[in-house]
Coordinates of C-alpha atoms in Angstrom, one line a residue:
X843 CA -13.0 16.6 -10.6
X844 CA -9.8 18.0 -12.4
X845 CA -8.6 18.1 -8.9
X846 CA -9.1 14.3 -8.4
X847 CA -7.9 13.2 -11.3
X848 CA -4.5 15.3 -12.1
X849 CA -3.4 15.9 -8.7
X850 CA -5.2 13.3 -5.9
X851 CA -4.9 9.9 -7.4
X852 CA -1.6 10.6 -9.0
X853 CA -0.2 11.7 -5.3
X854 CA -2.2 8.9 -3.5
X855 CA -0.7 5.9 -6.6
X856 CA 2.7 7.5 -6.2
X857 CA 2.7 7.6 -2.6
X858 CA 1.7 3.9 -2.4
X859 CA 4.2 3.3 -5.3
X860 CA 6.9 4.5 -2.8
X861 CA 6.0 2.7 0.7
X862 CA 5.7 -0.5 -1.4
X863 CA 9.6 -0.1 -2.6
X864 CA 11.4 -1.8 1.1
X865 CA 9.1 -4.9 0.0
X866 CA 9.6 -4.6 -3.5
X867 CA 13.0 -5.0 -3.2
X868 CA 13.2 -7.5 -0.6
X869 CA 10.3 -9.1 -1.3
X870 CA 9.4 -11.7 -4.3
X871 CA 8.5 -10.8 -8.4
X872 CA 4.6 -10.0 -6.9
X873 CA 5.0 -7.4 -5.2
X874 CA 7.5 -5.7 -7.2
X875 CA 5.5 -5.8 -10.2
X876 CA 2.8 -4.6 -7.8
X877 CA 4.9 -1.8 -7.3
X878 CA 5.7 -0.9 -10.3
X879 CA 2.0 -1.5 -11.5
X880 CA 0.8 1.6 -9.1
X881 CA 3.7 3.6 -9.7
X882 CA 3.3 3.3 -13.4
X883 CA -0.7 4.3 -13.4
X884 CA 0.4 7.4 -10.9
X885 CA 2.9 8.4 -13.8
X886 CA 0.7 8.2 -16.3
X887 CA -2.1 10.4 -14.8
X888 CA 0.5 12.5 -13.9
X889 CA 1.1 13.4 -17.6
X890 CA -2.6 14.4 -18.2
X891 CA -2.1 17.1 -15.2
X892 CA -1.5 20.9 -17.3
X893 CA 1.2 21.6 -15.1
X894 CA 3.4 18.5 -16.1
X895 CA 2.6 17.8 -19.7
X896 CA 2.2 21.7 -20.4
X897 CA 6.2 21.9 -20.3
X898 CA 6.8 18.6 -21.8
X899 CA 4.5 19.5 -24.8
X900 CA 5.8 22.7 -25.4
X901 CA 9.3 20.9 -25.8
X902 CA 8.2 18.3 -27.7
X903 CA 5.1 18.3 -29.4
X904 CA 2.4 16.3 -28.1
X905 CA 4.6 13.8 -26.6
X906 CA 2.7 13.6 -23.5
X907 CA 0.5 11.7 -25.0
X908 CA 2.6 8.8 -26.0
X909 CA 4.2 8.8 -23.1
X910 CA 0.6 8.4 -21.2
X911 CA 0.0 5.5 -23.6
X912 CA 3.4 3.8 -23.2
X913 CA 3.4 3.6 -19.1
X914 CA -0.2 3.3 -19.4
X915 CA 0.5 -0.3 -21.1
X916 CA 2.9 -0.6 -18.9
X917 CA 1.3 -0.7 -16.3
X918 CA -1.3 -2.8 -17.2
X919 CA 1.3 -4.8 -18.6
X920 CA 3.0 -5.4 -14.7
X921 CA -0.2 -5.6 -13.3
X922 CA -0.7 -9.5 -14.8
X923 CA 2.6 -9.9 -14.7
X924 CA 1.6 -9.6 -10.5
X925 CA -1.7 -12.0 -11.0
X926 CA 0.8 -14.5 -12.9
X927 CA 3.0 -14.6 -9.9
X928 CA 0.3 -14.7 -7.3
X929 CA -1.8 -17.6 -9.7
X930 CA 0.8 -19.0 -11.7
X931 CA -1.3 -22.4 -11.7
X932 CA -4.1 -20.8 -13.1
X933 CA -4.1 -21.0 -17.0
X934 CA -6.2 -17.7 -17.1
X935 CA -3.0 -15.9 -15.7
X936 CA -1.1 -17.2 -18.8
X937 CA -3.6 -15.4 -21.2
X938 CA -2.1 -11.9 -20.9
X939 CA 0.2 -9.8 -23.0
X940 CA 3.9 -10.0 -21.5
X941 CA 6.8 -7.8 -21.4
X942 CA 7.7 -8.7 -25.1
X943 CA 4.8 -8.1 -26.8
X944 CA 4.5 -4.9 -24.7
X945 CA 8.6 -3.7 -26.2
X946 CA 7.0 -4.7 -29.5
X947 CA 4.1 -2.8 -29.2
X948 CA 5.6 0.6 -27.5
X949 CA 8.3 0.0 -30.5
X950 CA 5.5 0.5 -32.6
X951 CA 3.9 3.3 -30.9
X952 CA 6.9 5.0 -31.1
X953 CA 7.5 4.9 -34.9
X954 CA 4.2 5.7 -35.6
X955 CA 4.2 8.5 -33.1
X956 CA 7.7 10.1 -34.3
X957 CA 7.1 9.2 -38.6
X958 CA 3.5 9.1 -39.2
X959 CA 1.5 11.2 -36.7
X960 CA 1.6 15.3 -37.3
X961 CA 4.4 16.8 -36.0
X962 CA 3.5 20.7 -35.8
X963 CA 2.4 22.2 -32.1
X964 CA -1.1 22.0 -31.4
X965 CA -3.2 23.5 -28.0
X966 CA -3.5 21.1 -26.1
X967 CA -1.1 17.5 -26.7
X968 CA -4.3 15.5 -27.4
X969 CA -5.5 17.7 -30.3
X970 CA -3.3 15.4 -32.1
X971 CA -5.2 12.5 -32.1
X972 CA -9.2 14.2 -31.3
X973 CA -7.9 16.7 -35.2
X974 CA -6.8 13.6 -37.0
X975 CA -9.0 10.7 -35.8
X976 CA -9.9 8.8 -38.8
X977 CA -6.7 9.4 -40.3
X978 CA -5.4 5.9 -41.2
X979 CA -2.0 6.7 -38.9
X980 CA -4.2 8.1 -36.2
X981 CA -6.1 4.6 -36.1
X982 CA -3.0 2.1 -36.8
X983 CA -1.4 4.1 -34.0
X984 CA -4.5 4.0 -31.6
X985 CA -5.6 0.3 -32.6
X986 CA -2.3 -0.7 -30.9
X987 CA -3.3 1.2 -28.0
X988 CA -6.6 -0.2 -27.3
X989 CA -5.8 -3.8 -29.1
X990 CA -3.4 -4.2 -26.1
X991 CA -4.8 -2.6 -23.5
X992 CA -8.5 -4.6 -24.2
X993 CA -6.4 -7.6 -23.8
X994 CA -4.6 -6.9 -20.8
X995 CA -8.3 -5.7 -19.2
X996 CA -10.2 -8.5 -20.3
X997 CA -7.1 -11.4 -18.9
X998 CA -7.2 -8.7 -15.7
X999 CA -11.4 -9.3 -15.2
X1000 CA -11.4 -12.8 -15.5
X1001 CA -8.4 -13.7 -13.1
X1002 CA -9.4 -11.3 -10.5
X1003 CA -12.7 -12.1 -10.3
X1004 CA -11.7 -15.8 -10.8
X1005 CA -9.9 -15.9 -7.6
X1006 CA -11.1 -12.9 -5.4
X1007 CA -13.3 -15.2 -2.7
X1008 CA -9.2 -17.2 -2.1
X1009 CA -8.8 -13.9 -1.0
X1010 CA -8.8 -13.1 2.9
X1011 CA -12.3 -11.0 3.5
X1012 CA -11.9 -7.2 4.4
X1013 CA -9.8 -4.8 2.7
X1014 CA -7.9 -6.8 0.4
X1015 CA -10.9 -8.7 -1.1
X1016 CA -12.2 -5.6 -1.6
X1017 CA -9.7 -4.0 -3.6
X1018 CA -9.8 -7.0 -5.6
X1019 CA -13.3 -7.3 -5.9
X1020 CA -12.8 -3.3 -7.1
X1021 CA -10.0 -4.0 -9.5
X1022 CA -11.9 -7.1 -11.1
X1023 CA -14.8 -4.4 -11.7
X1024 CA -12.3 -1.7 -13.2
X1025 CA -10.6 -4.5 -15.6
X1026 CA -14.1 -5.2 -16.9
X1027 CA -14.8 -1.4 -17.2
X1028 CA -11.1 -0.7 -19.0
X1029 CA -12.6 -3.8 -21.4
X1030 CA -15.9 -1.7 -22.1
X1031 CA -14.0 1.5 -22.5
X1032 CA -11.1 0.3 -25.3
X1033 CA -14.6 -1.7 -27.1
X1034 CA -16.5 1.8 -26.7
X1035 CA -13.5 3.6 -28.4
X1036 CA -12.5 0.7 -31.1
X1037 CA -16.2 1.7 -31.7
X1038 CA -16.2 5.6 -32.2
X1039 CA -12.6 5.3 -34.1
X1040 CA -14.0 2.8 -36.7
X1041 CA -17.6 5.2 -36.9
X1042 CA -15.3 8.3 -37.3
X1043 CA -13.1 6.3 -39.9
X1044 CA -16.0 5.4 -42.2
X1045 CA -16.9 8.9 -41.9
X1046 CA -20.1 9.3 -39.4
X1047 CA -21.1 12.2 -38.0
X1048 CA -19.3 12.3 -34.9
X1049 CA -21.6 14.1 -31.6
X1050 CA -20.1 15.1 -28.4
X1051 CA -22.1 12.2 -26.1
X1052 CA -20.0 9.8 -28.3
X1053 CA -17.3 11.2 -26.7
X1054 CA -18.7 11.7 -23.3
X1055 CA -19.5 8.2 -22.5
X1056 CA -15.8 7.6 -23.2
X1057 CA -14.5 10.0 -21.0
X1058 CA -17.0 8.3 -18.4
X1059 CA -15.8 4.8 -18.7
X1060 CA -12.3 6.3 -18.5
X1061 CA -12.6 8.1 -15.3
X1062 CA -15.0 4.9 -13.7
X1063 CA -12.3 2.4 -14.8
X1064 CA -9.1 4.9 -13.3
X1065 CA -10.8 5.3 -9.9
X1066 CA -12.0 2.1 -9.5
X1067 CA -7.9 0.8 -10.2
X1068 CA -6.6 3.3 -8.1
X1069 CA -9.2 2.7 -5.6
X1070 CA -8.2 -1.2 -5.7
X1071 CA -4.9 -1.1 -5.6
X1072 CA -4.8 1.5 -2.6
X1073 CA -6.8 0.0 0.0
X1074 CA -4.8 -3.2 0.9
X1075 CA -1.9 -0.6 1.5
X1076 CA -3.9 1.7 3.4
X1077 CA -4.5 -1.6 5.4
X1078 CA -0.8 -2.2 6.3
X1079 CA -0.5 1.9 7.0
X1080 CA -3.2 1.9 9.5
X1081 CA -1.8 -1.3 11.6
X1082 CA 2.0 -0.2 11.1
X1083 CA 0.2 3.6 13.0
X1084 CA -1.4 1.1 15.5
X1085 CA 1.5 -0.3 16.9
X1086 CA 3.5 2.7 16.5
X1087 CA 1.0 3.7 18.9
X1088 CA 1.2 0.7 21.3
X1089 CA 4.6 1.0 21.0
X1090 CA 4.9 4.6 21.9
X1091 CA 2.9 4.0 25.1
X1092 CA 5.1 1.1 25.9
X1093 CA 8.0 2.4 25.8
X1094 CA 8.9 4.3 28.8
X1095 CA 8.3 0.9 31.0
X1096 CA 10.0 -1.2 28.7
X1097 CA 12.9 0.9 28.6
X1098 CA 13.5 0.8 32.2
X1099 CA 12.8 -3.0 32.4
X1100 CA 15.4 -3.5 30.0
X1101 CA 17.8 -1.2 32.1
X1102 CA 17.4 -3.4 34.9
X1103 CA 17.1 -6.6 33.1
X1104 CA 18.7 -6.4 29.9
X1105 CA 19.3 -10.7 29.8
X1106 CA 15.1 -10.1 28.9
X1107 CA 15.1 -7.7 26.0
X1108 CA 13.8 -9.5 23.0
X1109 CA 15.1 -8.4 19.9
X1110 CA 17.3 -5.0 19.9
X1111 CA 17.3 -3.0 22.7
X1112 CA 15.2 -0.1 23.2
X1113 CA 15.9 3.1 21.8
X1114 CA 15.0 6.7 22.3
X1115 CA 10.9 7.1 21.9
X1116 CA 11.4 9.5 18.9
X1117 CA 13.6 6.9 16.7
X1118 CA 11.4 4.3 17.2
X1119 CA 8.7 6.9 16.1
X1120 CA 10.3 7.5 13.4
X1121 CA 11.3 4.1 12.7
X1122 CA 9.8 2.4 9.2
X1123 CA 9.2 -1.2 8.6
X1124 CA 6.5 -3.5 10.1
X1125 CA 6.4 -3.1 13.8
X1126 CA 4.3 -6.3 14.8
X1127 CA 7.3 -8.0 15.9
X1128 CA 8.6 -5.1 17.9
X1129 CA 5.6 -4.4 19.8
X1130 CA 5.1 -7.9 20.7
X1131 CA 8.7 -8.0 21.5
X1132 CA 8.6 -4.5 24.0
X1133 CA 5.4 -6.1 25.2
X1134 CA 6.9 -9.3 26.3
X1135 CA 10.0 -8.1 27.6
X1136 CA 7.6 -6.5 30.0
X1137 CA 5.7 -9.4 31.3
X1138 CA 9.0 -11.4 31.6
X1139 CA 9.4 -8.2 33.8
X1140 CA 7.1 -8.1 36.0
X1141 CA 8.1 -11.4 36.5
X1142 CA 11.5 -11.1 37.6
X1143 CA 10.4 -7.8 39.7
X1144 CA 8.2 -10.0 41.8
X1145 CA 11.5 -10.5 44.1
X1146 CA 11.6 -6.5 45.0
X1147 CA 8.0 -5.7 45.0
X1148 CA 7.1 -4.4 49.0
X1149 CA 6.5 -7.7 50.7
X1150 CA 2.4 -6.6 50.7
X1151 CA 2.2 -5.8 47.7
X1152 CA -0.1 -7.3 45.5
X1153 CA -0.7 -7.0 41.6
X1154 CA -4.0 -7.4 39.8
X1155 CA -4.8 -10.7 38.7
X1156 CA -6.8 -10.0 34.9
X1157 CA -5.8 -7.9 32.0
X1158 CA -7.2 -4.5 32.4
X1159 CA -8.1 -5.1 36.4
X1160 CA -6.3 -2.1 38.0
X1161 CA -3.7 -1.1 35.4
X1162 CA -2.9 1.6 37.8
X1163 CA -2.1 -0.6 40.9
X1164 CA -0.2 -2.6 38.3
X1165 CA 1.9 0.4 37.3
X1166 CA 2.6 1.9 40.7
X1167 CA 3.5 -2.0 41.8
X1168 CA 5.9 -1.9 38.9
X1169 CA 7.3 1.7 40.6
X1170 CA 7.8 0.7 43.2
X1171 CA 9.7 -2.7 42.3
X1172 CA 11.8 -0.8 39.9
X1173 CA 12.7 1.5 42.0
X1174 CA 14.3 -1.0 45.1
X1175 CA 16.0 -2.7 42.0
X1176 CA 17.4 0.4 40.9
X1177 CA 18.4 1.3 44.4
X1178 CA 20.2 -2.3 44.9
X1179 CA 18.1 -3.3 47.2
X1180 CA 18.3 -6.9 48.4
X1181 CA 15.2 -9.0 47.2
X1182 CA 12.5 -9.3 49.4
X1183 CA 12.5 -13.5 48.4
X1184 CA 15.2 -15.3 46.9
X1185 CA 13.5 -17.1 43.8
X1186 CA 10.8 -15.1 41.3
X1187 CA 7.4 -15.7 42.6
X1188 CA 4.7 -17.0 39.4
X1189 CA 2.0 -16.6 41.6
X1190 CA -1.7 -15.1 40.1
X1191 CA 0.2 -15.2 36.4
X1192 CA -2.3 -15.7 33.4
X1193 CA -1.4 -17.1 30.0
X1194 CA -2.4 -13.8 27.6
X1195 CA -2.3 -14.2 23.5
X1196 CA -0.2 -11.4 22.2
X1197 CA -2.9 -9.1 22.0
X1198 CA -3.7 -9.2 24.7
X1199 CA -0.3 -9.2 25.9
X1200 CA 0.4 -5.7 24.1
X1201 CA -2.7 -4.2 25.1
X1202 CA -2.5 -4.9 28.8
X1203 CA 1.5 -3.7 28.6
X1204 CA -0.1 -0.5 26.6
X1205 CA -2.6 0.4 29.8
X1206 CA -0.1 -0.4 32.3
X1207 CA 2.6 1.7 30.5
X1208 CA 0.0 4.7 30.2
X1209 CA -0.4 4.8 34.0
X1210 CA 3.6 4.1 34.3
X1211 CA 4.2 7.1 32.5
X1212 CA 2.1 9.4 34.6
X1213 CA 3.4 7.9 37.9
X1214 CA 7.0 8.5 36.5
X1215 CA 6.4 12.3 35.5

C-alpha cells in the first residue's frame, strides 16, 4: 500500500502533469488549471514519501507537513478553477474558494506553523500534529486546513456531479464521476477530522479506530481523485499510440509516393521513420494526411500501371494485390517510363471516411514494406 500511495500515485500524477504541459501552454485556462491540479497533487503525495520527507524534515523540522498541506490546498483550488473555467455559467462553480482565499489561508497557516507550533525535532514530521492535537495552536492550524479543504470538496462534489452528464460517454465521463465521488469522500474526510479534532479538544479518550477511519477515508479520496485526473489523459495517450503505430506502418509507402508526387503531400513532407516515431503531440491530423496522400498517390499512379493490372475495389479486399500494384507502378514512375495513358484513370475508386482510409493505407503499406524489403 505504501508503494502505491507514496511512489506509484505521485509518479502517475506528475507524469500526467508533464504530459499536459504543451496543452497548458498553448490552450486556455482550463487546460492550465488541470495541469496544475494534477502536478500539485502529485507533489503533495510526494511529500509523504519517506525518501523525500525525511531529508526535508532533517533540514527544517516538520516542514513536510506544511508543504503537504499547502500543496493539497493549492491543488484543490486549481481543481475548482478548472471547474469554473469549464462551467463558468454554472452558479455552483462560483461558490468556491479562489486564489485570494488560498493566499490568505496559506499565509495564516505558515505564520501559525512557524510562530506557534512546536519547533523541536520529532521522529516523524506528522508527530508535530498528532502529539499536540487538542491544543489551541494545533487546532487553529488544522481548522484552517480542514475548513478550506472541506469547502473545496463540497463545491467540487456539487459541480462535478451536476455536470457529469454533459461529458461525452467513455473515460472522460468515468473520470468526472470518479472526481465527484472523490470530492464527496474528501468532504466526508474533512468532516470526520473536524469531529476527531473536537473530541481531542474536549479531552475525550482516543481510540486507534478513530484515526484508522480517517486514514481509510483519506486513502479512498486520494485514489478516486488521482484516478479521475489520470483517466482522460490515458485516452489521449492511447490515441497517440494508435496514431503513431498507423503512421509507422504507412510511412514507407507514404514516403515513396511523396518522393514521386511532391505536390500531393498534405502538411509537412515525410521525415525519417525514426523522427516521425519520436514526434510528440497530437498525430491525428498527420496520420490522416499520410493516408490521404497515399490515396491520391494511387490515383496518380494509374497511368504507370501495367496495362493488365487491376486494383481491388473494396477496403481490405486484397491489400497484397494493391501493394504489388503500387510497387510496380512506382518502379515504372521512378524509372521515368512514359505513362501508359495520357490521363489519370478514376475507375472503381470508392469514397471512404478518414478512419477507413487510414485502415486501408496501413493494410496496403504493410504488404508494400514486405514487397520492398
